[in-house]
Amino acid sequence: MMELKITCIPGDGIGPEIVAEAKKVLNKVAEKYGHSMNFTDILMGGASIDACGVPLTEEAVAVAKAADAVLMGSIGGNTTTSPWYKLPPNLRPEAGLLKIRKELNLFANLRPAVLYDELAAACPLKEEISKAGFDMMIMRELTGGLYFGERRTVEENGVRKAIDTLTYDENEIRRIAIKGFDIAMKRRKKVTSVDKANVLDSSRLWRAVVEEVAKDYPEVTLEHMLVDNCAMQLVKDPAQFDVILTENMFGDILSDEASMVTGSIGMLASASLNDTKFGLYEPSGGSAPDIAGKGIANPIATILSAAMMLRYSFDLDREADAVEAAVKQVLAEGYRTIDIMPQKGETVTEEITQVGTARMGDLIAERI
Ligand code: IPM
Ligand code: MG
């Protein structure tokens, strides 16, 4: 019996809808396995801008810090039409997310990309590639690099110029590399470290430090791959990857690509961890403002993120297994949200039923 304090960040767009379903599933887990789960909501992103004028308040950070873990939906709006994007960059929704990652020291972002047998028809790759299946973990460094370096826009002799800086020190690289190798030891014991060492100094240091860390993990096979090649390999032969270890921006881009080859970004969970058991768990997808409020968003990524929370922050492996099994079962029974419906022309053998967000949450909760 565990007493757990969970801070929820429903956020913007589809965020509140998908977080509600993850809470539903967690409540079922609590009831079935005899835990107590206490949820407190905080505002972040556009919702916080509207209510408080800033994308994340200090009070909200304090509430998150006091919890055992944080479960987040998504933040942000349409970047061309939302008034939030008329604000100075440091007051926009994304600044809240970057701030909470930094404040909570969440340097390790785990983004699993798995091809579910049941969703093979949604995979956009050719069958000769997808039939090998894939199951990879993208480990993205989350609090350094280009997204946290100094930036400014200046005007020199009437010419506008923007400067972003990409910095990594060896300690930042070492701690994420250690996490990457630790995770690889629990998986298929292969690390692909992704960099741009043919051009960037930060990548050359990355490669050197990863090599040093690898010495402590003789059982793990390490390979280095340039990021442009990796982007290509993800669609050419995704089965080759186990753990992909990479810096912040490369991981941002590659994880979206990896999620797409799984068939739907609506399936991809993520965990952002510091060096304790604390973590922030969120779907890899965005706030999808175009479908917000329609009750059609896929809650599975958020539900699987809640499963990661049970596993990584609370060591409740049995409960996490139960959530993941319930998701698989619902898919096997043919239930799909619209984003993972088979496309025209695809042959599907089982009977398929299209359901909305809340029904999908109910179906998963019922199977726990
Ligand atoms: C992500 C998102 C964020 C990021 C944005 C919203 C700042 O794209 O979590 O991948 O780039 O980290
Ligand atoms: Mg991203």
Coordinates of C-alpha atoms and ligand atoms in Angstrom, one line a residue:
M1 CA 0.0 0.0 0.0
M2 CA 1.5 3.3 -1.1
E3 CA 0.4 6.8 -0.4
L4 CA 1.2 8.8 -3.5
K5 CA 1.0 12.5 -4.1
I6 CA 0.7 13.3 -7.8
T7 CA 0.7 16.8 -9.3
C8 CA -1.3 17.0 -12.6
I9 CA -0.8 19.6 -15.3
P10 CA -3.8 19.4 -17.6
G11 CA -2.4 22.3 -19.7
D12 CA -3.8 23.4 -23.0
G13 CA -5.5 22.0 -26.1
I14 CA -6.3 18.3 -25.7
G15 CA -4.3 18.2 -22.4
P16 CA -7.2 18.4 -20.0
E17 CA -9.1 15.6 -21.9
I18 CA -6.2 13.2 -22.0
V19 CA -5.1 13.8 -18.4
A20 CA -8.6 13.1 -17.2
E21 CA -8.4 9.6 -18.8
A22 CA -5.0 8.9 -17.3
K23 CA -6.4 9.9 -13.8
K24 CA -9.3 7.5 -14.4
V25 CA -6.9 4.7 -15.1
L26 CA -4.7 5.6 -12.1
N27 CA -7.7 5.7 -9.8
K28 CA -8.6 2.2 -11.0
V29 CA -5.1 1.0 -10.3
A30 CA -5.3 2.6 -6.8
E31 CA -8.6 0.8 -6.1
K32 CA -7.5 -2.6 -7.4
Y33 CA -4.1 -2.7 -5.8
G34 CA -4.9 -0.8 -2.6
H35 CA -2.9 2.4 -3.0
S36 CA -4.0 5.9 -2.2
M37 CA -3.4 8.5 -4.9
N38 CA -3.9 12.1 -4.2
F39 CA -4.1 14.5 -7.2
T40 CA -3.4 18.2 -7.2
D41 CA -3.7 20.3 -10.4
I42 CA -1.5 23.2 -11.3
L43 CA -1.6 25.5 -14.2
M44 CA 1.1 25.7 -16.9
G45 CA 1.4 27.1 -20.4
G46 CA -1.4 29.0 -21.9
A47 CA -3.8 28.2 -19.1
S48 CA -1.4 29.8 -16.7
I49 CA -0.8 32.8 -19.0
D50 CA -4.6 33.4 -19.1
A51 CA -5.0 33.1 -15.3
C52 CA -1.8 34.5 -13.9
G53 CA 0.0 36.3 -16.8
V54 CA 3.0 34.0 -16.8
P55 CA 3.4 30.4 -18.2
L56 CA 4.4 29.0 -14.8
T57 CA 4.2 30.6 -11.3
E58 CA 6.7 29.9 -8.5
E59 CA 3.7 28.6 -6.4
A60 CA 3.0 26.0 -9.1
V61 CA 6.7 25.0 -9.1
A62 CA 6.5 24.6 -5.4
V63 CA 3.5 22.3 -5.6
A64 CA 5.2 20.2 -8.2
K65 CA 8.3 19.9 -6.1
A66 CA 6.3 18.7 -3.1
A67 CA 4.7 15.9 -5.1
D68 CA 6.1 12.4 -5.6
A69 CA 5.7 12.8 -9.4
V70 CA 4.1 15.0 -12.0
L71 CA 1.6 13.9 -14.7
M72 CA 1.3 16.4 -17.6
G73 CA -1.0 16.6 -20.6
S74 CA 0.3 19.1 -23.1
I75 CA 0.8 22.9 -23.4
G76 CA 0.7 25.5 -26.1
G77 CA -1.6 26.6 -28.9
N78 CA -1.6 27.4 -32.6
T79 CA 1.6 29.3 -33.1
T80 CA 0.2 31.4 -35.9
T81 CA -3.2 32.3 -34.6
S82 CA -3.1 32.1 -30.7
P83 CA -2.5 35.5 -28.9
W84 CA 0.0 33.6 -26.6
Y85 CA 2.5 33.8 -29.5
K86 CA 2.3 37.6 -29.6
L87 CA 4.0 37.7 -26.1
P88 CA 7.7 37.9 -25.6
P89 CA 9.3 34.5 -26.0
N90 CA 10.0 34.1 -22.2
L91 CA 6.3 34.5 -21.5
R92 CA 4.9 32.0 -24.1
P93 CA 3.5 28.6 -23.1
E94 CA 6.7 26.6 -24.0
A95 CA 8.7 28.7 -21.6
G96 CA 6.7 27.2 -18.8
L97 CA 7.6 23.7 -19.8
L98 CA 11.3 24.6 -20.2
K99 CA 11.2 26.2 -16.8
I100 CA 9.7 23.3 -15.0
R101 CA 12.3 20.9 -16.6
K102 CA 15.1 23.1 -15.4
E103 CA 13.6 23.8 -11.9
L104 CA 13.1 20.1 -11.3
N105 CA 16.4 19.2 -12.9
L106 CA 14.7 16.8 -15.3
F107 CA 17.8 16.1 -17.4
A108 CA 16.8 12.6 -18.7
N109 CA 14.0 12.3 -21.1
L110 CA 12.9 8.7 -22.0
R111 CA 10.8 8.4 -25.1
P112 CA 9.9 4.8 -26.0
A113 CA 8.9 4.1 -29.6
V114 CA 7.3 0.7 -30.0
L115 CA 5.5 -0.8 -33.0
Y116 CA 2.4 -2.6 -31.6
D117 CA 1.5 -5.7 -33.6
E118 CA -2.1 -4.6 -33.4
L119 CA -1.3 -1.2 -35.1
A120 CA 1.0 -2.6 -37.8
A121 CA -1.5 -1.3 -40.3
A122 CA -1.1 2.3 -39.1
C123 CA 2.7 2.2 -39.6
P124 CA 3.5 4.3 -42.7
L125 CA 6.6 2.2 -43.5
K126 CA 6.7 -0.4 -46.2
E127 CA 5.7 -3.8 -45.0
E128 CA 9.1 -5.3 -45.8
I129 CA 10.5 -2.9 -43.2
S130 CA 7.8 -2.9 -40.6
K131 CA 7.5 -6.6 -40.5
A132 CA 10.7 -6.8 -38.5
G133 CA 9.0 -4.7 -35.8
F134 CA 10.8 -2.3 -33.5
D135 CA 11.1 -1.3 -29.9
M136 CA 13.5 1.5 -29.1
M137 CA 14.1 3.9 -26.3
I138 CA 15.1 7.4 -27.2
M139 CA 17.1 9.0 -24.3
R140 CA 17.1 12.7 -24.9
E141 CA 19.2 15.1 -22.8
L142 CA 16.6 17.7 -21.6
T143 CA 18.1 20.6 -19.7
G144 CA 21.2 21.6 -21.7
G145 CA 22.3 22.4 -25.2
L146 CA 20.7 24.8 -27.6
Y147 CA 17.3 25.1 -25.9
F148 CA 19.0 26.4 -22.7
G149 CA 21.9 28.4 -24.1
E150 CA 22.1 32.2 -24.2
R151 CA 20.1 33.7 -27.0
R152 CA 19.5 37.2 -28.3
T153 CA 18.4 39.0 -31.4
V154 CA 20.4 42.1 -32.4
E155 CA 20.7 44.6 -35.2
E156 CA 24.1 45.3 -36.7
N157 CA 24.4 48.0 -39.3
G158 CA 20.7 47.6 -40.1
V159 CA 20.9 43.8 -40.4
R160 CA 18.9 41.7 -38.0
K161 CA 20.9 38.9 -36.5
A162 CA 19.8 36.1 -34.1
I163 CA 22.2 34.1 -31.9
D164 CA 21.6 30.8 -30.1
T165 CA 24.3 29.0 -28.2
L166 CA 24.9 25.3 -27.9
T167 CA 26.9 24.4 -24.8
Y168 CA 27.5 21.1 -23.0
D169 CA 29.9 20.4 -20.2
E170 CA 31.2 16.9 -19.5
N171 CA 29.1 16.4 -16.4
E172 CA 25.9 17.1 -18.2
I173 CA 26.9 14.5 -20.8
R174 CA 28.1 11.9 -18.3
R175 CA 24.9 11.9 -16.3
I176 CA 22.6 11.3 -19.2
A177 CA 25.1 8.7 -20.7
I178 CA 25.0 6.8 -17.4
K179 CA 21.2 6.8 -17.5
G180 CA 21.3 5.6 -21.1
F181 CA 23.6 2.7 -20.4
D182 CA 21.7 1.7 -17.2
I183 CA 18.5 1.5 -19.3
A184 CA 20.3 -0.4 -22.0
M185 CA 21.4 -3.0 -19.4
K186 CA 17.7 -3.7 -18.7
R187 CA 16.9 -4.0 -22.4
R188 CA 18.8 -5.5 -25.4
K189 CA 22.2 -4.0 -24.3
K190 CA 22.9 -1.7 -27.3
V191 CA 23.4 2.0 -27.2
T192 CA 23.5 4.1 -30.4
S193 CA 24.9 7.5 -29.4
V194 CA 23.8 10.1 -31.9
D195 CA 25.7 13.3 -32.6
K196 CA 27.1 15.6 -35.3
A197 CA 30.8 15.0 -34.4
N198 CA 31.9 15.7 -38.0
V199 CA 31.0 19.4 -37.4
L200 CA 30.2 20.3 -33.8
D201 CA 32.6 20.6 -30.9
S202 CA 29.8 19.9 -28.4
S203 CA 29.3 16.6 -30.3
R204 CA 33.0 15.7 -30.2
L205 CA 33.0 16.1 -26.4
W206 CA 29.7 14.2 -26.3
R207 CA 31.3 11.3 -28.1
A208 CA 34.5 11.3 -25.9
V209 CA 32.5 11.3 -22.7
V210 CA 30.1 8.6 -23.9
E211 CA 33.2 6.4 -24.8
E212 CA 34.5 6.9 -21.2
V213 CA 31.1 5.9 -19.6
A214 CA 30.9 2.9 -21.9
K215 CA 34.1 1.4 -20.3
D216 CA 32.0 0.8 -17.2
Y217 CA 29.4 -1.2 -19.2
P218 CA 31.4 -3.9 -21.0
E219 CA 28.3 -5.9 -21.8
V220 CA 26.7 -3.0 -23.7
T221 CA 27.5 -2.6 -27.4
L222 CA 28.1 1.0 -28.2
E223 CA 27.9 2.5 -31.7
H224 CA 28.1 6.2 -32.8
M225 CA 25.9 7.5 -35.5
L226 CA 25.6 11.0 -37.1
V227 CA 22.3 12.6 -36.6
D228 CA 21.4 13.0 -40.3
N229 CA 22.2 9.4 -40.9
C230 CA 20.1 8.4 -37.9
A231 CA 17.1 10.3 -39.3
M232 CA 17.4 8.2 -42.4
Q233 CA 18.0 4.9 -40.5
L234 CA 14.8 5.4 -38.5
V235 CA 12.7 5.0 -41.6
K236 CA 15.1 2.6 -43.4
D237 CA 15.7 0.0 -40.6
P238 CA 14.2 1.0 -37.3
A239 CA 14.7 -2.6 -35.9
Q240 CA 18.4 -1.9 -35.5
F241 CA 17.9 0.5 -32.5
D242 CA 17.7 -0.4 -28.9
V243 CA 18.7 2.8 -26.9
I244 CA 19.3 6.0 -28.8
L245 CA 21.3 8.4 -26.7
T246 CA 21.4 12.0 -27.8
E247 CA 21.4 15.7 -27.0
N248 CA 18.4 18.0 -26.5
M249 CA 17.6 19.2 -30.0
F250 CA 18.5 16.1 -31.9
G251 CA 16.3 14.1 -29.4
D252 CA 13.5 16.5 -29.9
I253 CA 13.5 16.0 -33.7
L254 CA 14.3 12.3 -33.8
S255 CA 11.7 11.4 -31.2
D256 CA 8.9 13.0 -33.3
E257 CA 10.2 11.0 -36.3
A258 CA 10.3 7.8 -34.3
S259 CA 6.8 8.3 -33.0
M260 CA 5.5 8.8 -36.5
V261 CA 6.9 5.5 -37.7
T262 CA 5.0 3.8 -34.9
G263 CA 1.8 4.9 -36.6
S264 CA 0.6 7.6 -34.2
I265 CA 2.2 10.2 -32.0
G266 CA -0.9 9.6 -29.8
M267 CA 0.7 6.3 -28.7
L268 CA 4.0 7.6 -27.5
A269 CA 4.6 8.1 -23.7
S270 CA 7.6 9.8 -22.1
A271 CA 9.3 10.3 -18.8
S272 CA 11.5 13.1 -17.7
L273 CA 13.7 12.1 -14.7
N274 CA 16.2 13.7 -12.4
D275 CA 18.7 11.7 -10.4
T276 CA 16.2 10.7 -7.7
K277 CA 13.0 8.8 -8.3
F278 CA 11.1 12.0 -9.1
G279 CA 9.8 12.4 -12.6
L280 CA 7.5 14.3 -14.9
Y281 CA 5.4 12.1 -17.2
E282 CA 3.8 13.4 -20.4
P283 CA 2.7 12.2 -23.8
S284 CA 5.3 13.0 -26.5
G285 CA 2.6 14.6 -28.7
G286 CA 1.6 18.2 -28.5
S287 CA -1.6 20.0 -27.5
A288 CA -3.3 19.5 -30.9
P289 CA -5.4 22.7 -30.7
D290 CA -7.3 21.7 -33.9
I291 CA -9.0 18.8 -32.2
A292 CA -9.2 20.2 -28.7
G293 CA -12.6 19.9 -26.9
K294 CA -13.9 17.4 -29.5
G295 CA -13.5 14.3 -27.4
I296 CA -11.6 12.5 -30.1
A297 CA -8.0 12.8 -28.9
N298 CA -6.1 9.6 -28.2
P299 CA -5.5 9.3 -24.5
I300 CA -3.2 6.2 -24.8
A301 CA 0.1 8.1 -24.7
T302 CA -0.9 9.8 -21.5
I303 CA -2.1 6.5 -20.0
L304 CA 1.1 4.8 -21.0
S305 CA 3.0 7.8 -19.4
A306 CA 1.1 7.1 -16.2
A307 CA 2.3 3.5 -16.5
M308 CA 5.9 4.8 -16.8
M309 CA 5.3 6.9 -13.6
L310 CA 4.2 3.8 -11.7
R311 CA 7.3 1.9 -12.9
Y312 CA 10.0 4.6 -12.7
S313 CA 9.0 6.8 -9.8
F314 CA 7.0 4.3 -7.6
D315 CA 8.6 1.0 -8.5
L316 CA 5.1 -0.4 -9.0
D317 CA 6.1 -2.8 -11.8
R318 CA 3.1 -5.1 -11.4
E319 CA 0.7 -2.1 -11.6
A320 CA 2.5 -0.7 -14.6
D321 CA 2.4 -4.1 -16.4
A322 CA -1.4 -4.2 -15.7
V323 CA -1.9 -0.8 -17.4
E324 CA 0.2 -1.7 -20.4
A325 CA -1.5 -5.1 -20.7
A326 CA -4.9 -3.3 -20.6
V327 CA -3.9 -1.0 -23.4
K328 CA -2.8 -3.9 -25.5
Q329 CA -6.0 -5.8 -24.8
V330 CA -8.2 -2.9 -25.9
L331 CA -6.2 -2.6 -29.1
A332 CA -6.4 -6.3 -29.7
E333 CA -10.2 -6.1 -29.2
G334 CA -10.2 -3.7 -32.1
Y335 CA -10.9 -0.4 -30.3
R336 CA -9.3 2.6 -32.0
T337 CA -9.3 6.4 -31.7
I338 CA -9.5 8.2 -35.0
D339 CA -5.8 8.8 -35.3
I340 CA -5.0 5.0 -35.3
M341 CA -7.9 3.9 -37.4
P342 CA -6.7 1.8 -40.4
Q343 CA -6.4 3.8 -43.6
K344 CA -8.4 3.1 -46.7
G345 CA -7.0 0.2 -48.7
E346 CA -5.4 -1.4 -45.7
T347 CA -6.5 -5.0 -45.0
V348 CA -7.5 -5.6 -41.4
T349 CA -8.7 -8.9 -40.2
E350 CA -10.3 -8.1 -36.9
E351 CA -13.4 -6.0 -36.3
I352 CA -12.6 -2.3 -35.7
T353 CA -14.6 0.0 -33.5
Q354 CA -13.8 3.7 -33.5
V355 CA -14.2 5.3 -30.0
G356 CA -13.6 8.8 -28.5
T357 CA -11.3 9.9 -25.7
A358 CA -13.5 9.1 -22.7
R359 CA -14.7 5.7 -24.0
M360 CA -11.1 4.7 -24.7
G361 CA -10.2 5.6 -21.1
D362 CA -13.2 3.6 -19.7
L363 CA -12.3 0.6 -21.8
I364 CA -8.7 0.6 -20.5
A365 CA -9.7 1.2 -16.9
E366 CA -12.3 -1.6 -17.1
R367 CA -9.5 -4.1 -18.1
I368 CA -7.3 -3.4 -15.1
Ligands
IPM1 C1 8.8 18.4 -26.8 C2 8.4 19.7 -27.2 C3 9.0 20.8 -26.5 C4 10.5 20.6 -26.6 C5 8.6 22.2 -26.8 C6 7.1 22.4 -26.6 C7 9.4 23.2 -26.0 O1 8.6 19.8 -28.6 O2 8.7 18.0 -25.6 O3 9.4 17.6 -27.5 O4 11.1 21.0 -27.7 O5 11.2 20.0 -25.8
MG2 MG 9.2 18.0 -29.5

